[in-house]
Amino acid sequence: MCAAVVVLLIGSFPLACAQPREVILASTTSTLDSGLFDVLLPAFEEQHDGVKVKVIAVGSGEAIALGRHGDADVLLVHSPPDELAFMAAGFGERRLPVMANDFVLAGPPEDPAQIRGERDVTAALRRLAAAGAAFVSRGDSSGTHRRELVLWNEAGVTTDTRSDVGQGMGEALMIASERGAYLLTDRGTFLALSPNLQLEILVQGDPRLINPYSVITVRGARNSRDANLFADWLVSPAAAALIRDFGSDRFGQPLFFPAVDSSD
């Protein structure tokens, strides 16, 4: 009888221990709010049966902090200075360019500060400050927030009407819309939420508004194997094709541009 019990236990052991291979991805709110993950993650999971991606959507600064503390296996972020510091400190194994979009200055359609059409983003910020225009800042150490602070510094002005809301991109857009305020936003999230916003893109096209995204695998990750599998897939032609086409059907333009060639 004992032998039978041992055989039964041995036979059932693989079934008892079989668990889904979960990858914890810390990423920006813009990739979630824009709907990009609704396209990318099912495609990845379909091609890699048994691997599931769990997304923690936060600002880039918080995503990088999760990586530092070992609470994420892989990062998809858009704050190059923080990314380089993360790699230099030895927390990351690999950092690969994935895609880019751009930031824009959005504001109320009536545009009381009269910045519409300005091509120099710092000139637009100086005009906002001079007009005392309401400005919503994410205030969350995200890649968007850090870029905004750099641009205000380059503009050489401060404004008492800037309000830090400590929220993700989608929430910040809704708050700005409700307040009739200006803000810096990535184009993808803005377009995805634009039907529900009383905001318009007013300033765009300055090279300083380019917004690159990178994937970083975390050194010593709990699931390093599948983190690297996911990172490699994100920079594959298959993923690049999905990124290139995302948004075109709804908005007549892609929301992101892949960093790699999408041809097979």
Tab-separated table of N, CA and C in Angstrom, residues 78-191:
chain	number	residue	atom	x	y	z
A	78	HIS	N	9.772	55.128	-20.728
A	78	HIS	CA	10.159	56.195	-21.659
A	78	HIS	C	10.742	57.381	-20.906
A	79	SER	N	11.786	57.113	-20.144
A	79	SER	CA	12.505	58.162	-19.436
A	79	SER	C	14.002	57.896	-19.571
A	80	PRO	N	14.595	58.255	-20.730
A	80	PRO	CA	15.980	57.870	-21.013
A	80	PRO	C	16.995	58.178	-19.915
A	81	PRO	N	16.990	59.368	-19.278
A	81	PRO	CA	17.997	59.599	-18.223
A	81	PRO	C	17.879	58.607	-17.061
A	82	ASP	N	16.641	58.296	-16.652
A	82	ASP	CA	16.442	57.335	-15.572
A	82	ASP	C	16.817	55.923	-16.014
A	83	GLU	N	16.535	55.609	-17.271
A	83	GLU	CA	16.896	54.293	-17.802
A	83	GLU	C	18.416	54.098	-17.792
A	84	LEU	N	19.141	55.120	-18.224
A	84	LEU	CA	20.607	55.023	-18.256
A	84	LEU	C	21.175	54.893	-16.849
A	85	ALA	N	20.599	55.612	-15.888
A	85	ALA	CA	21.047	55.505	-14.498
A	85	ALA	C	20.761	54.113	-13.948
A	86	PHE	N	19.628	53.558	-14.303
A	86	PHE	CA	19.247	52.207	-13.880
A	86	PHE	C	20.256	51.190	-14.403
A	87	MET	N	20.617	51.323	-15.673
A	87	MET	CA	21.587	50.399	-16.269
A	87	MET	C	22.968	50.588	-15.653
A	88	ALA	N	23.382	51.827	-15.472
A	88	ALA	CA	24.712	52.107	-14.923
A	88	ALA	C	24.866	51.576	-13.505
A	89	ALA	N	23.759	51.554	-12.749
A	89	ALA	CA	23.801	51.046	-11.372
A	89	ALA	C	23.754	49.526	-11.314
A	90	GLY	N	23.639	48.869	-12.467
A	90	GLY	CA	23.676	47.414	-12.504
A	90	GLY	C	22.351	46.723	-12.275
A	91	PHE	N	21.249	47.483	-12.299
A	91	PHE	CA	19.941	46.866	-12.053
A	91	PHE	C	19.346	46.220	-13.309
A	92	GLY	N	19.809	46.645	-14.464
A	92	GLY	CA	19.270	46.113	-15.712
A	92	GLY	C	20.281	45.243	-16.433
A	93	GLU	N	19.780	44.240	-17.154
A	93	GLU	CA	20.641	43.385	-17.962
A	93	GLU	C	20.739	43.891	-19.398
A	94	ARG	N	19.567	44.099	-20.020
A	94	ARG	CA	19.545	44.554	-21.417
A	94	ARG	C	18.546	45.707	-21.556
A	95	ARG	N	18.892	46.667	-22.397
A	95	ARG	CA	18.004	47.792	-22.712
A	95	ARG	C	17.927	47.914	-24.226
A	96	LEU	N	16.715	47.741	-24.763
A	96	LEU	CA	16.521	47.714	-26.203
A	96	LEU	C	15.479	48.743	-26.617
A	97	PRO	N	15.732	49.502	-27.687
A	97	PRO	CA	14.718	50.443	-28.179
A	97	PRO	C	13.549	49.685	-28.798
A	98	VAL	N	12.332	50.092	-28.457
A	98	VAL	CA	11.131	49.410	-28.938
A	98	VAL	C	10.350	50.278	-29.929
A	99	MET	N	10.098	51.531	-29.566
A	99	MET	CA	9.221	52.364	-30.378
A	99	MET	C	9.348	53.812	-29.918
A	100	ALA	N	8.638	54.675	-30.587
A	100	ALA	CA	8.593	56.084	-30.186
A	100	ALA	C	7.255	56.671	-30.610
A	101	ASN	N	6.837	57.671	-29.892
A	101	ASN	CA	5.788	58.566	-30.385
A	101	ASN	C	6.252	59.971	-30.043
A	102	ASP	N	5.364	60.903	-29.851
A	102	ASP	CA	5.823	62.237	-29.496
A	102	ASP	C	4.894	62.854	-28.464
A	103	PHE	N	5.440	63.820	-27.758
A	103	PHE	CA	4.651	64.622	-26.837
A	103	PHE	C	4.039	65.796	-27.601
A	104	VAL	N	2.927	66.278	-27.078
A	104	VAL	CA	2.290	67.479	-27.623
A	104	VAL	C	1.807	68.326	-26.450
A	105	LEU	N	1.652	69.608	-26.689
A	105	LEU	CA	0.975	70.473	-25.724
A	105	LEU	C	-0.486	70.566	-26.139
A	106	ALA	N	-1.374	70.183	-25.234
A	106	ALA	CA	-2.806	70.257	-25.497
A	106	ALA	C	-3.429	71.282	-24.570
A	107	GLY	N	-4.570	71.796	-24.976
A	107	GLY	CA	-5.247	72.781	-24.152
A	107	GLY	C	-6.667	72.995	-24.614
A	108	PRO	N	-7.381	73.906	-23.986
A	108	PRO	CA	-8.774	74.172	-24.342
A	108	PRO	C	-8.880	74.737	-25.758
A	109	PRO	N	-9.953	74.408	-26.469
A	109	PRO	CA	-10.092	74.873	-27.871
A	109	PRO	C	-10.018	76.383	-28.027
A	110	GLU	N	-10.491	77.120	-27.022
A	110	GLU	CA	-10.449	78.585	-27.144
A	110	GLU	C	-9.042	79.147	-26.976
A	111	ASP	N	-8.122	78.361	-26.432
A	111	ASP	CA	-6.700	78.701	-26.355
A	111	ASP	C	-6.456	80.124	-25.844
A	112	PRO	N	-6.795	80.398	-24.582
A	112	PRO	CA	-6.654	81.778	-24.075
A	112	PRO	C	-5.224	82.308	-24.101
A	113	ALA	N	-4.220	81.422	-24.028
A	113	ALA	CA	-2.828	81.876	-24.052
A	113	ALA	C	-2.295	82.059	-25.467
A	114	GLN	N	-3.097	81.675	-26.459
A	114	GLN	CA	-2.748	81.861	-27.876
A	114	GLN	C	-1.407	81.223	-28.239
A	115	ILE	N	-1.323	79.914	-27.960
A	115	ILE	CA	-0.103	79.186	-28.327
A	115	ILE	C	-0.311	78.302	-29.549
A	116	ARG	N	-1.505	78.251	-30.078
A	116	ARG	CA	-1.804	77.364	-31.203
A	116	ARG	C	-0.858	77.611	-32.375
A	117	GLY	N	-0.272	76.507	-32.868
A	117	GLY	CA	0.594	76.595	-34.030
A	117	GLY	C	2.040	76.932	-33.732
A	118	GLU	N	2.365	77.215	-32.484
A	118	GLU	CA	3.756	77.509	-32.119
A	118	GLU	C	4.602	76.251	-32.325
A	119	ARG	N	5.751	76.388	-32.957
A	119	ARG	CA	6.623	75.232	-33.225
A	119	ARG	C	7.712	75.065	-32.176
A	120	ASP	N	7.959	76.105	-31.399
A	120	ASP	CA	8.974	76.061	-30.342
A	120	ASP	C	8.257	75.847	-29.017
A	121	VAL	N	8.420	74.649	-28.429
A	121	VAL	CA	7.657	74.317	-27.227
A	121	VAL	C	8.037	75.211	-26.056
A	122	THR	N	9.305	75.616	-25.951
A	122	THR	CA	9.690	76.479	-24.832
A	122	THR	C	9.097	77.877	-24.980
A	123	ALA	N	8.973	78.357	-26.211
A	123	ALA	CA	8.310	79.638	-26.432
A	123	ALA	C	6.848	79.562	-26.023
A	124	ALA	N	6.227	78.420	-26.308
A	124	ALA	CA	4.829	78.226	-25.908
A	124	ALA	C	4.698	78.214	-24.389
A	125	LEU	N	5.630	77.576	-23.696
A	125	LEU	CA	5.576	77.541	-22.231
A	125	LEU	C	5.776	78.940	-21.651
A	126	ARG	N	6.658	79.727	-22.237
A	126	ARG	CA	6.848	81.099	-21.758
A	126	ARG	C	5.559	81.912	-21.932
A	127	ARG	N	4.854	81.662	-23.029
A	127	ARG	CA	3.603	82.373	-23.258
A	127	ARG	C	2.538	81.929	-22.248
A	128	LEU	N	2.524	80.622	-21.922
A	128	LEU	CA	1.580	80.129	-20.914
A	128	LEU	C	1.830	80.781	-19.560
A	129	ALA	N	3.121	80.868	-19.194
A	129	ALA	CA	3.470	81.471	-17.906
A	129	ALA	C	3.083	82.947	-17.880
A	130	ALA	N	3.360	83.655	-18.960
A	130	ALA	CA	3.047	85.086	-19.018
A	130	ALA	C	1.549	85.336	-18.930
A	131	ALA	N	0.756	84.390	-19.482
A	131	ALA	CA	-0.692	84.550	-19.469
A	131	ALA	C	-1.322	84.062	-18.167
A	132	GLY	N	-0.510	83.408	-17.316
A	132	GLY	CA	-1.066	82.847	-16.086
A	132	GLY	C	-2.073	81.752	-16.358
A	133	ALA	N	-1.855	80.990	-17.445
A	133	ALA	CA	-2.806	79.959	-17.858
A	133	ALA	C	-2.724	78.742	-16.941
A	134	ALA	N	-3.869	78.152	-16.660
A	134	ALA	CA	-3.913	76.939	-15.841
A	134	ALA	C	-3.194	75.803	-16.569
A	135	PHE	N	-2.341	75.089	-15.827
A	135	PHE	CA	-1.544	74.016	-16.422
A	135	PHE	C	-1.580	72.824	-15.482
A	136	VAL	N	-1.948	71.663	-16.018
A	136	VAL	CA	-1.981	70.424	-15.239
A	136	VAL	C	-0.700	69.646	-15.495
A	137	SER	N	-0.001	69.300	-14.424
A	137	SER	CA	1.207	68.481	-14.497
A	137	SER	C	0.928	67.132	-13.848
A	138	ARG	N	1.448	66.066	-14.426
A	138	ARG	CA	1.235	64.753	-13.811
A	138	ARG	C	1.825	64.699	-12.411
A	139	GLY	N	2.985	65.287	-12.207
A	139	GLY	CA	3.562	65.351	-10.874
A	139	GLY	C	3.838	64.001	-10.251
A	140	ASP	N	4.198	63.013	-11.088
A	140	ASP	CA	4.341	61.643	-10.581
A	140	ASP	C	5.690	61.013	-10.908
A	141	SER	N	6.679	61.822	-11.281
A	141	SER	CA	8.020	61.329	-11.649
A	141	SER	C	7.987	60.374	-12.831
A	142	SER	N	6.950	60.461	-13.642
A	142	SER	CA	6.864	59.651	-14.856
A	142	SER	C	7.789	60.233	-15.922
A	143	GLY	N	7.943	59.495	-17.036
A	143	GLY	CA	8.733	60.025	-18.136
A	143	GLY	C	8.152	61.313	-18.678
A	144	THR	N	6.819	61.393	-18.733
A	144	THR	CA	6.160	62.609	-19.201
A	144	THR	C	6.424	63.769	-18.244
A	145	HIS	N	6.297	63.513	-16.952
A	145	HIS	CA	6.531	64.556	-15.954
A	145	HIS	C	7.971	65.054	-16.009
A	146	ARG	N	8.923	64.127	-16.111
A	146	ARG	CA	10.331	64.533	-16.163
A	146	ARG	C	10.631	65.348	-17.419
A	147	ARG	N	10.050	64.947	-18.553
A	147	ARG	CA	10.271	65.728	-19.771
A	147	ARG	C	9.671	67.124	-19.625
A	148	GLU	N	8.501	67.197	-19.005
A	148	GLU	CA	7.866	68.492	-18.789
A	148	GLU	C	8.763	69.408	-17.958
A	149	LEU	N	9.346	68.870	-16.882
A	149	LEU	CA	10.204	69.681	-16.016
A	149	LEU	C	11.435	70.167	-16.769
A	150	VAL	N	11.997	69.312	-17.619
A	150	VAL	CA	13.139	69.719	-18.444
A	150	VAL	C	12.748	70.880	-19.352
A	151	LEU	N	11.575	70.781	-19.958
A	151	LEU	CA	11.133	71.832	-20.882
A	151	LEU	C	10.855	73.141	-20.150
A	152	TRP	N	10.236	73.079	-18.968
A	152	TRP	CA	10.037	74.309	-18.185
A	152	TRP	C	11.382	74.944	-17.830
A	153	ASN	N	12.349	74.095	-17.473
A	153	ASN	CA	13.678	74.612	-17.133
A	153	ASN	C	14.332	75.271	-18.348
A	154	GLU	N	14.202	74.647	-19.515
A	154	GLU	CA	14.773	75.221	-20.731
A	154	GLU	C	14.063	76.529	-21.101
A	155	ALA	N	12.771	76.607	-20.775
A	155	ALA	CA	12.026	77.840	-21.057
A	155	ALA	C	12.439	78.971	-20.124
A	156	GLY	N	13.022	78.618	-18.969
A	156	GLY	CA	13.514	79.629	-18.041
A	156	GLY	C	12.432	80.361	-17.295
A	157	VAL	N	11.277	79.700	-17.117
A	157	VAL	CA	10.171	80.353	-16.419
A	157	VAL	C	9.541	79.383	-15.417
A	158	THR	N	8.822	79.945	-14.480
A	158	THR	CA	7.983	79.153	-13.576
A	158	THR	C	6.576	79.732	-13.632
A	159	THR	N	5.631	78.952	-13.197
A	159	THR	CA	4.251	79.436	-13.193
A	159	THR	C	3.552	78.996	-11.924
A	160	ASP	N	2.850	79.912	-11.305
A	160	ASP	CA	2.094	79.612	-10.095
A	160	ASP	C	0.785	78.892	-10.407
A	161	THR	N	0.450	78.800	-11.675
A	161	THR	CA	-0.823	78.177	-12.036
A	161	THR	C	-0.654	76.717	-12.440
A	162	ARG	N	0.558	76.174	-12.280
A	162	ARG	CA	0.785	74.760	-12.589
A	162	ARG	C	0.341	73.916	-11.410
A	163	SER	N	-0.480	72.907	-11.680
A	163	SER	CA	-1.038	72.061	-10.634
A	163	SER	C	-0.559	70.625	-10.810
A	164	ASP	N	0.162	70.092	-9.803
A	164	ASP	CA	0.593	68.699	-9.817
A	164	ASP	C	-0.555	67.826	-9.327
A	165	VAL	N	-0.970	66.862	-10.169
A	165	VAL	CA	-2.126	66.039	-9.802
A	165	VAL	C	-1.736	64.632	-9.346
A	166	GLY	N	-0.470	64.222	-9.573
A	166	GLY	CA	-0.027	62.910	-9.114
A	166	GLY	C	-0.808	61.764	-9.717
A	167	GLN	N	-1.153	61.869	-10.988
A	167	GLN	CA	-1.974	60.859	-11.659
A	167	GLN	C	-1.320	60.408	-12.956
A	168	GLY	N	-1.827	59.287	-13.492
A	168	GLY	CA	-1.375	58.799	-14.782
A	168	GLY	C	-1.852	59.687	-15.909
A	169	MET	N	-1.440	59.342	-17.128
A	169	MET	CA	-1.728	60.215	-18.270
A	169	MET	C	-3.211	60.349	-18.532
A	170	GLY	N	-3.931	59.240	-18.500
A	170	GLY	CA	-5.359	59.303	-18.768
A	170	GLY	C	-6.099	60.170	-17.776
A	171	GLU	N	-5.796	59.999	-16.492
A	171	GLU	CA	-6.452	60.795	-15.455
A	171	GLU	C	-6.074	62.273	-15.575
A	172	ALA	N	-4.798	62.539	-15.876
A	172	ALA	CA	-4.357	63.931	-16.021
A	172	ALA	C	-5.075	64.615	-17.180
A	173	LEU	N	-5.281	63.893	-18.267
A	173	LEU	CA	-6.003	64.458	-19.399
A	173	LEU	C	-7.443	64.796	-19.023
A	174	MET	N	-8.082	63.907	-18.296
A	174	MET	CA	-9.468	64.167	-17.902
A	174	MET	C	-9.548	65.381	-16.970
A	175	ILE	N	-8.591	65.500	-16.047
A	175	ILE	CA	-8.585	66.644	-15.129
A	175	ILE	C	-8.368	67.945	-15.899
A	176	ALA	N	-7.404	67.927	-16.838
A	176	ALA	CA	-7.151	69.133	-17.632
A	176	ALA	C	-8.383	69.521	-18.445
A	177	SER	N	-9.058	68.522	-18.987
A	177	SER	CA	-10.260	68.786	-19.758
A	177	SER	C	-11.338	69.431	-18.895
A	178	GLU	N	-11.511	68.903	-17.695
A	178	GLU	CA	-12.525	69.441	-16.786
A	178	GLU	C	-12.194	70.867	-16.341
A	179	ARG	N	-10.905	71.161	-16.206
A	179	ARG	CA	-10.486	72.475	-15.708
A	179	ARG	C	-10.255	73.492	-16.814
A	180	GLY	N	-10.292	73.052	-18.058
A	180	GLY	CA	-9.945	73.956	-19.151
A	180	GLY	C	-8.489	74.371	-19.089
A	181	ALA	N	-7.623	73.403	-18.757
A	181	ALA	CA	-6.199	73.683	-18.542
A	181	ALA	C	-5.355	73.105	-19.675
A	182	TYR	N	-4.131	73.560	-19.735
A	182	TYR	CA	-3.136	73.037	-20.667
A	182	TYR	C	-2.373	71.893	-19.987
A	183	LEU	N	-1.723	71.053	-20.814
A	183	LEU	CA	-0.837	70.028	-20.252
A	183	LEU	C	0.023	69.431	-21.362
A	184	LEU	N	1.097	68.779	-20.929
A	184	LEU	CA	1.946	68.009	-21.835
A	184	LEU	C	1.459	66.564	-21.800
A	185	THR	N	1.244	65.987	-22.963
A	185	THR	CA	0.752	64.608	-23.045
A	185	THR	C	1.423	63.898	-24.205
A	186	ASP	N	1.492	62.574	-24.128
A	186	ASP	CA	1.927	61.831	-25.307
A	186	ASP	C	0.764	61.789	-26.295
A	187	ARG	N	1.094	61.794	-27.570
A	187	ARG	CA	0.069	61.857	-28.612
A	187	ARG	C	-0.847	60.625	-28.575
A	188	GLY	N	-0.271	59.441	-28.328
A	188	GLY	CA	-1.052	58.215	-28.374
A	188	GLY	C	-2.197	58.218	-27.382
A	189	THR	N	-1.911	58.556	-26.124
A	189	THR	CA	-2.964	58.576	-25.124
A	189	THR	C	-3.978	59.662	-25.427
A	190	PHE	N	-3.501	60.812	-25.884
A	190	PHE	CA	-4.428	61.893	-26.224
A	190	PHE	C	-5.412	61.447	-27.301
A	191	LEU	N	-4.905	60.856	-28.377
A	191	LEU	CA	-5.795	60.446	-29.458
A	191	LEU	C	-6.764	59.360	-29.007
